[in-house]
Amino acid sequence: MCGACGTTVYPDPVMGNEHTLRNRILVAQTVSAVCAGVPGAPRIAALAAGWSVTSATGSISLCNTVADIWRALPVRSASVLHHALEVRALAEGLEGLSARVVALGLDLTRQRLVVGPHR
């Protein structure tokens, strides 16, 4: 729990110890940029204690970690998303928060492609 605001802080290896709104906005922008070419791209918004992912149909998922954001994205577009992540990974380089967000997205979409459409 955060001593300053009293909200629960969920462990997130991608965010590390920097659970700031600025970093949450950066994560939302990174995921949104990757998803821009994905059919039915969701809207990701940074919140004080996490993120919201709004699907093309209007359903909303509240996410506490970066992994939760990637898992909230539509399974049917995993191959398109995986390709977009590979392109973004080449552009991001190997350091920084955006690179960690993209790397986790690559890992999770690769798992979805191997396992199939079951969540």
CSV table of N, CA and C in Angstrom, one decimal:
chain,number,residue,atom,x,y,z
A,1,MET,N,0.8,-1.2,0.0
A,1,MET,CA,0.0,0.0,0.0
A,1,MET,C,0.9,1.2,0.0
A,2,CYS,N,0.5,2.2,-0.7
A,2,CYS,CA,1.2,3.5,-0.8
A,2,CYS,C,0.9,4.3,0.4
A,3,GLY,N,2.0,4.7,1.1
A,3,GLY,CA,1.9,5.5,2.3
A,3,GLY,C,1.3,6.9,2.0
A,4,ALA,N,1.6,7.4,0.8
A,4,ALA,CA,1.1,8.8,0.5
A,4,ALA,C,-0.4,8.9,0.2
A,5,CYS,N,-0.8,7.9,-0.6
A,5,CYS,CA,-2.2,8.0,-1.1
A,5,CYS,C,-3.1,6.9,-0.6
A,6,GLY,N,-2.6,5.9,0.0
A,6,GLY,CA,-3.4,4.8,0.6
A,6,GLY,C,-3.9,3.8,-0.4
A,7,THR,N,-3.5,3.9,-1.7
A,7,THR,CA,-3.9,2.9,-2.7
A,7,THR,C,-3.0,1.7,-2.7
A,8,THR,N,-3.6,0.5,-3.1
A,8,THR,CA,-2.8,-0.7,-3.2
A,8,THR,C,-1.8,-0.6,-4.4
A,9,VAL,N,-0.6,-0.9,-4.2
A,9,VAL,CA,0.4,-0.9,-5.3
A,9,VAL,C,0.7,-2.4,-5.6
A,10,TYR,N,0.4,-2.8,-6.8
A,10,TYR,CA,0.6,-4.1,-7.3
A,10,TYR,C,2.0,-4.3,-7.8
A,11,PRO,N,2.7,-5.4,-7.4
A,11,PRO,CA,4.0,-5.6,-7.9
A,11,PRO,C,4.0,-5.7,-9.5
A,12,ASP,N,4.9,-5.0,-10.1
A,12,ASP,CA,4.9,-5.0,-11.6
A,12,ASP,C,6.4,-4.9,-12.0
A,13,PRO,N,7.0,-6.0,-12.5
A,13,PRO,CA,8.4,-5.9,-12.8
A,13,PRO,C,8.7,-4.9,-14.0
A,14,VAL,N,7.7,-4.6,-14.8
A,14,VAL,CA,7.9,-3.6,-15.9
A,14,VAL,C,8.0,-2.2,-15.3
A,15,MET,N,7.1,-1.9,-14.4
A,15,MET,CA,7.1,-0.6,-13.8
A,15,MET,C,8.2,-0.4,-12.7
A,16,GLY,N,8.6,-1.5,-12.1
A,16,GLY,CA,9.7,-1.3,-11.1
A,16,GLY,C,9.1,-0.6,-9.9
A,17,ASN,N,9.9,0.3,-9.4
A,17,ASN,CA,9.5,1.1,-8.2
A,17,ASN,C,8.9,2.5,-8.6
A,18,GLU,N,8.7,2.7,-9.9
A,18,GLU,CA,8.3,4.0,-10.4
A,18,GLU,C,6.8,3.9,-10.8
A,19,HIS,N,5.9,3.8,-9.9
A,19,HIS,CA,4.5,3.8,-10.2
A,19,HIS,C,3.9,5.2,-10.2
A,20,THR,N,4.4,6.0,-11.1
A,20,THR,CA,4.0,7.4,-11.2
A,20,THR,C,2.9,7.5,-12.3
A,21,LEU,N,2.1,8.5,-12.2
A,21,LEU,CA,1.1,8.7,-13.3
A,21,LEU,C,1.8,9.0,-14.6
A,22,ARG,N,3.0,9.7,-14.6
A,22,ARG,CA,3.7,9.9,-15.8
A,22,ARG,C,4.1,8.6,-16.5
A,23,ASN,N,4.6,7.7,-15.7
A,23,ASN,CA,5.0,6.4,-16.3
A,23,ASN,C,3.8,5.6,-16.7
A,24,ARG,N,2.7,5.7,-16.0
A,24,ARG,CA,1.4,5.0,-16.5
A,24,ARG,C,1.0,5.6,-17.8
A,25,ILE,N,1.1,6.9,-18.0
A,25,ILE,CA,0.8,7.5,-19.3
A,25,ILE,C,1.7,7.0,-20.4
A,26,LEU,N,3.0,6.9,-20.1
A,26,LEU,CA,3.9,6.4,-21.0
A,26,LEU,C,3.6,5.0,-21.5
A,27,VAL,N,3.2,4.2,-20.5
A,27,VAL,CA,2.8,2.8,-20.8
A,27,VAL,C,1.6,2.8,-21.7
A,28,ALA,N,0.6,3.6,-21.3
A,28,ALA,CA,-0.7,3.7,-22.1
A,28,ALA,C,-0.4,4.1,-23.6
A,29,GLN,N,0.5,5.1,-23.7
A,29,GLN,CA,0.9,5.6,-25.0
A,29,GLN,C,1.6,4.6,-25.9
A,30,THR,N,2.5,3.8,-25.2
A,30,THR,CA,3.3,2.8,-25.9
A,30,THR,C,2.3,1.7,-26.4
A,31,VAL,N,1.5,1.2,-25.5
A,31,VAL,CA,0.5,0.1,-25.9
A,31,VAL,C,-0.4,0.6,-27.0
A,32,SER,N,-0.9,1.9,-26.9
A,32,SER,CA,-1.8,2.4,-27.9
A,32,SER,C,-1.1,2.6,-29.2
A,33,ALA,N,0.2,3.0,-29.2
A,33,ALA,CA,0.9,3.1,-30.5
A,33,ALA,C,1.1,1.8,-31.2
A,34,VAL,N,1.4,0.7,-30.4
A,34,VAL,CA,1.5,-0.6,-30.9
A,34,VAL,C,0.2,-1.1,-31.5
A,35,CYS,N,-0.9,-0.8,-30.8
A,35,CYS,CA,-2.2,-1.3,-31.2
A,35,CYS,C,-2.9,-0.5,-32.3
A,36,ALA,N,-2.2,0.6,-32.7
A,36,ALA,CA,-2.9,1.5,-33.7
A,36,ALA,C,-3.3,0.8,-35.0
A,37,GLY,N,-2.5,-0.2,-35.5
A,37,GLY,CA,-2.8,-0.9,-36.7
A,37,GLY,C,-3.6,-2.2,-36.5
A,38,VAL,N,-3.9,-2.5,-35.3
A,38,VAL,CA,-4.7,-3.8,-35.0
A,38,VAL,C,-6.2,-3.5,-35.1
A,39,PRO,N,-6.8,-4.4,-35.9
A,39,PRO,CA,-8.3,-4.3,-36.0
A,39,PRO,C,-9.0,-4.3,-34.7
A,40,GLY,N,-9.9,-3.3,-34.5
A,40,GLY,CA,-10.7,-3.2,-33.3
A,40,GLY,C,-9.8,-2.7,-32.1
A,41,ALA,N,-8.8,-1.9,-32.4
A,41,ALA,CA,-7.8,-1.4,-31.4
A,41,ALA,C,-8.5,-0.8,-30.2
A,42,PRO,N,-8.1,-1.3,-29.0
A,42,PRO,CA,-8.7,-0.7,-27.8
A,42,PRO,C,-8.1,0.6,-27.5
A,43,ARG,N,-8.8,1.3,-26.6
A,43,ARG,CA,-8.3,2.6,-26.0
A,43,ARG,C,-7.7,2.3,-24.6
A,44,ILE,N,-6.5,2.7,-24.4
A,44,ILE,CA,-5.9,2.5,-23.1
A,44,ILE,C,-5.7,3.8,-22.4
A,45,ALA,N,-6.2,3.9,-21.2
A,45,ALA,CA,-6.1,5.2,-20.5
A,45,ALA,C,-5.4,4.9,-19.1
A,46,ALA,N,-4.5,5.9,-18.8
A,46,ALA,CA,-3.8,5.8,-17.5
A,46,ALA,C,-4.7,6.3,-16.4
A,47,LEU,N,-4.8,5.6,-15.3
A,47,LEU,CA,-5.5,6.0,-14.1
A,47,LEU,C,-4.6,6.2,-12.9
A,48,ALA,N,-5.1,6.7,-11.9
A,48,ALA,CA,-4.2,6.9,-10.7
A,48,ALA,C,-3.6,5.6,-10.2
A,49,ALA,N,-4.4,4.5,-10.2
A,49,ALA,CA,-3.9,3.3,-9.7
A,49,ALA,C,-3.8,2.1,-10.7
A,50,GLY,N,-3.7,2.5,-12.0
A,50,GLY,CA,-3.6,1.4,-13.0
A,50,GLY,C,-4.0,2.0,-14.4
A,51,TRP,N,-4.7,1.1,-15.1
A,51,TRP,CA,-5.1,1.5,-16.5
A,51,TRP,C,-6.5,1.0,-16.8
A,52,SER,N,-7.2,1.6,-17.7
A,52,SER,CA,-8.4,1.1,-18.2
A,52,SER,C,-8.2,0.7,-19.7
A,53,VAL,N,-8.7,-0.4,-20.1
A,53,VAL,CA,-8.7,-0.8,-21.5
A,53,VAL,C,-10.1,-0.9,-22.0
A,54,THR,N,-10.5,-0.1,-23.0
A,54,THR,CA,-11.8,0.0,-23.5
A,54,THR,C,-11.8,-0.7,-24.9
A,55,SER,N,-12.6,-1.7,-25.1
A,55,SER,CA,-12.6,-2.5,-26.3
A,55,SER,C,-13.4,-1.7,-27.3
A,56,ALA,N,-13.4,-2.2,-28.6
A,56,ALA,CA,-14.2,-1.6,-29.7
A,56,ALA,C,-15.7,-1.7,-29.4
A,57,THR,N,-16.1,-2.7,-28.6
A,57,THR,CA,-17.5,-2.8,-28.3
A,57,THR,C,-17.9,-2.0,-27.1
A,58,GLY,N,-16.9,-1.4,-26.4
A,58,GLY,CA,-17.3,-0.6,-25.2
A,58,GLY,C,-17.1,-1.2,-23.9
A,59,SER,N,-16.7,-2.5,-23.9
A,59,SER,CA,-16.4,-3.1,-22.6
A,59,SER,C,-15.1,-2.6,-22.0
A,60,ILE,N,-15.1,-2.4,-20.7
A,60,ILE,CA,-13.9,-1.9,-20.0
A,60,ILE,C,-13.3,-2.9,-19.1
A,61,SER,N,-12.0,-3.0,-19.2
A,61,SER,CA,-11.2,-3.8,-18.2
A,61,SER,C,-10.3,-2.9,-17.4
A,62,LEU,N,-10.3,-3.1,-16.1
A,62,LEU,CA,-9.4,-2.3,-15.3
A,62,LEU,C,-8.2,-3.2,-15.0
A,63,CYS,N,-7.0,-2.6,-15.3
A,63,CYS,CA,-5.8,-3.4,-15.2
A,63,CYS,C,-4.8,-2.8,-14.1
A,64,ASN,N,-4.2,-3.7,-13.3
A,64,ASN,CA,-3.3,-3.2,-12.3
A,64,ASN,C,-1.9,-3.3,-12.7
A,65,THR,N,-1.6,-4.2,-13.7
A,65,THR,CA,-0.2,-4.3,-14.1
A,65,THR,C,-0.1,-4.2,-15.7
A,66,VAL,N,1.1,-4.1,-16.2
A,66,VAL,CA,1.3,-4.0,-17.6
A,66,VAL,C,0.9,-5.3,-18.2
A,67,ALA,N,1.2,-6.4,-17.6
A,67,ALA,CA,0.8,-7.8,-18.1
A,67,ALA,C,-0.7,-7.8,-18.2
A,68,ASP,N,-1.5,-7.2,-17.3
A,68,ASP,CA,-2.9,-7.2,-17.4
A,68,ASP,C,-3.4,-6.5,-18.6
A,69,ILE,N,-2.7,-5.4,-19.0
A,69,ILE,CA,-3.1,-4.7,-20.2
A,69,ILE,C,-3.0,-5.6,-21.4
A,70,TRP,N,-1.8,-6.2,-21.6
A,70,TRP,CA,-1.6,-7.1,-22.7
A,70,TRP,C,-2.6,-8.2,-22.7
A,71,ARG,N,-3.0,-8.8,-21.6
A,71,ARG,CA,-3.9,-9.9,-21.5
A,71,ARG,C,-5.4,-9.4,-21.8
A,72,ALA,N,-5.6,-8.1,-21.6
A,72,ALA,CA,-7.0,-7.6,-21.9
A,72,ALA,C,-7.2,-7.3,-23.4
A,73,LEU,N,-6.2,-7.4,-24.2
A,73,LEU,CA,-6.4,-7.1,-25.6
A,73,LEU,C,-7.0,-8.3,-26.3
A,74,PRO,N,-7.7,-8.1,-27.4
A,74,PRO,CA,-8.4,-9.2,-28.1
A,74,PRO,C,-7.5,-10.3,-28.5
A,75,VAL,N,-7.9,-11.6,-28.2
A,75,VAL,CA,-7.1,-12.8,-28.6
A,75,VAL,C,-7.1,-12.9,-30.1
A,76,ARG,N,-8.2,-12.6,-30.8
A,76,ARG,CA,-8.3,-12.9,-32.2
A,76,ARG,C,-7.3,-12.1,-33.0
A,77,SER,N,-6.7,-11.0,-32.5
A,77,SER,CA,-5.8,-10.3,-33.2
A,77,SER,C,-4.3,-10.5,-32.8
A,78,ALA,N,-4.1,-11.6,-32.1
A,78,ALA,CA,-2.7,-11.9,-31.5
A,78,ALA,C,-1.6,-11.9,-32.6
A,79,SER,N,-1.9,-12.4,-33.8
A,79,SER,CA,-0.8,-12.5,-34.8
A,79,SER,C,-0.5,-11.1,-35.3
A,80,VAL,N,-1.5,-10.3,-35.5
A,80,VAL,CA,-1.3,-8.9,-36.0
A,80,VAL,C,-0.6,-8.1,-34.9
A,81,LEU,N,-1.0,-8.3,-33.7
A,81,LEU,CA,-0.4,-7.6,-32.6
A,81,LEU,C,1.1,-8.0,-32.4
A,82,HIS,N,1.3,-9.3,-32.6
A,82,HIS,CA,2.7,-9.8,-32.4
A,82,HIS,C,3.6,-9.2,-33.5
A,83,HIS,N,3.1,-9.1,-34.7
A,83,HIS,CA,3.9,-8.4,-35.8
A,83,HIS,C,4.2,-7.0,-35.4
A,84,ALA,N,3.2,-6.3,-35.0
A,84,ALA,CA,3.3,-4.8,-34.6
A,84,ALA,C,4.3,-4.7,-33.5
A,85,LEU,N,4.3,-5.6,-32.5
A,85,LEU,CA,5.3,-5.6,-31.4
A,85,LEU,C,6.7,-5.8,-31.9
A,86,GLU,N,6.9,-6.8,-32.9
A,86,GLU,CA,8.2,-7.0,-33.4
A,86,GLU,C,8.8,-5.8,-34.1
A,87,VAL,N,7.9,-5.1,-34.8
A,87,VAL,CA,8.4,-3.8,-35.5
A,87,VAL,C,8.7,-2.8,-34.5
A,88,ARG,N,7.9,-2.6,-33.5
A,88,ARG,CA,8.1,-1.6,-32.4
A,88,ARG,C,9.4,-2.0,-31.6
A,89,ALA,N,9.6,-3.3,-31.4
A,89,ALA,CA,10.8,-3.7,-30.6
A,89,ALA,C,12.1,-3.3,-31.3
A,90,LEU,N,12.1,-3.4,-32.7
A,90,LEU,CA,13.3,-2.9,-33.4
A,90,LEU,C,13.5,-1.4,-33.3
A,91,ALA,N,12.4,-0.7,-33.2
A,91,ALA,CA,12.5,0.8,-33.1
A,91,ALA,C,12.9,1.2,-31.7
A,92,GLU,N,12.4,0.5,-30.7
A,92,GLU,CA,12.6,0.9,-29.3
A,92,GLU,C,14.1,0.8,-28.8
A,93,GLY,N,14.8,-0.2,-29.3
A,93,GLY,CA,16.1,-0.5,-28.7
A,93,GLY,C,15.9,-1.4,-27.5
A,94,LEU,N,16.9,-1.4,-26.6
A,94,LEU,CA,16.8,-2.4,-25.5
A,94,LEU,C,16.7,-1.8,-24.1
A,95,GLU,N,16.5,-0.5,-24.0
A,95,GLU,CA,16.4,0.1,-22.7
A,95,GLU,C,15.2,0.9,-22.5
A,96,GLY,N,14.8,1.2,-21.3
A,96,GLY,CA,13.8,2.1,-20.9
A,96,GLY,C,12.4,1.4,-20.7
A,97,LEU,N,11.5,2.2,-20.2
A,97,LEU,CA,10.2,1.7,-19.8
A,97,LEU,C,9.4,1.2,-21.1
A,98,SER,N,9.5,1.9,-22.1
A,98,SER,CA,8.7,1.5,-23.4
A,98,SER,C,9.3,0.2,-23.9
A,99,ALA,N,10.6,0.0,-23.9
A,99,ALA,CA,11.2,-1.2,-24.3
A,99,ALA,C,10.8,-2.4,-23.5
A,100,ARG,N,10.7,-2.2,-22.1
A,100,ARG,CA,10.2,-3.3,-21.2
A,100,ARG,C,8.7,-3.6,-21.5
A,101,VAL,N,7.9,-2.6,-21.8
A,101,VAL,CA,6.5,-2.8,-22.1
A,101,VAL,C,6.4,-3.6,-23.4
A,102,VAL,N,7.1,-3.3,-24.4
A,102,VAL,CA,7.1,-4.0,-25.7
A,102,VAL,C,7.6,-5.4,-25.5
A,103,ALA,N,8.7,-5.6,-24.8
A,103,ALA,CA,9.2,-6.9,-24.6
A,103,ALA,C,8.2,-7.8,-23.9
A,104,LEU,N,7.5,-7.3,-22.9
A,104,LEU,CA,6.5,-8.2,-22.2
A,104,LEU,C,5.4,-8.5,-23.1
A,105,GLY,N,5.0,-7.5,-23.9
A,105,GLY,CA,3.9,-7.7,-24.9
A,105,GLY,C,4.3,-8.8,-25.9
A,106,LEU,N,5.5,-8.8,-26.4
A,106,LEU,CA,6.0,-9.8,-27.3
A,106,LEU,C,6.0,-11.2,-26.7
A,107,ASP,N,6.4,-11.3,-25.4
A,107,ASP,CA,6.4,-12.6,-24.7
A,107,ASP,C,5.0,-13.1,-24.6
A,108,LEU,N,4.1,-12.2,-24.1
A,108,LEU,CA,2.7,-12.7,-23.9
A,108,LEU,C,2.0,-13.0,-25.2
A,109,THR,N,2.2,-12.3,-26.2
A,109,THR,CA,1.5,-12.6,-27.5
A,109,THR,C,2.1,-13.8,-28.1
A,110,ARG,N,3.4,-14.1,-27.9
A,110,ARG,CA,4.0,-15.3,-28.4
A,110,ARG,C,3.4,-16.5,-27.7
A,111,GLN,N,3.1,-16.4,-26.4
A,111,GLN,CA,2.4,-17.5,-25.7
A,111,GLN,C,1.0,-17.7,-26.2
A,112,ARG,N,0.3,-16.6,-26.5
A,112,ARG,CA,-1.0,-16.7,-27.1
A,112,ARG,C,-1.0,-17.4,-28.4
A,113,LEU,N,0.0,-17.2,-29.2
A,113,LEU,CA,0.0,-17.8,-30.5
A,113,LEU,C,0.3,-19.3,-30.4
A,114,VAL,N,1.1,-19.7,-29.4
A,114,VAL,CA,1.5,-21.1,-29.2
A,114,VAL,C,0.3,-21.8,-28.6
A,115,VAL,N,-0.3,-21.2,-27.6
A,115,VAL,CA,-1.4,-21.9,-26.9
A,115,VAL,C,-2.7,-21.9,-27.7
A,116,GLY,N,-3.0,-20.8,-28.4
A,116,GLY,CA,-4.2,-20.7,-29.1
A,116,GLY,C,-5.2,-19.7,-28.5
A,117,PRO,N,-6.4,-19.7,-28.9
A,117,PRO,CA,-7.4,-18.7,-28.4
A,117,PRO,C,-7.9,-18.8,-27.0
A,118,HIS,N,-7.5,-19.9,-26.3
A,118,HIS,CA,-8.0,-20.0,-24.9
A,118,HIS,C,-7.3,-19.1,-24.0
A,119,ARG,N,-8.0,-18.4,-23.1
A,119,ARG,CA,-7.4,-17.5,-22.2
A,119,ARG,C,-7.0,-18.2,-20.9
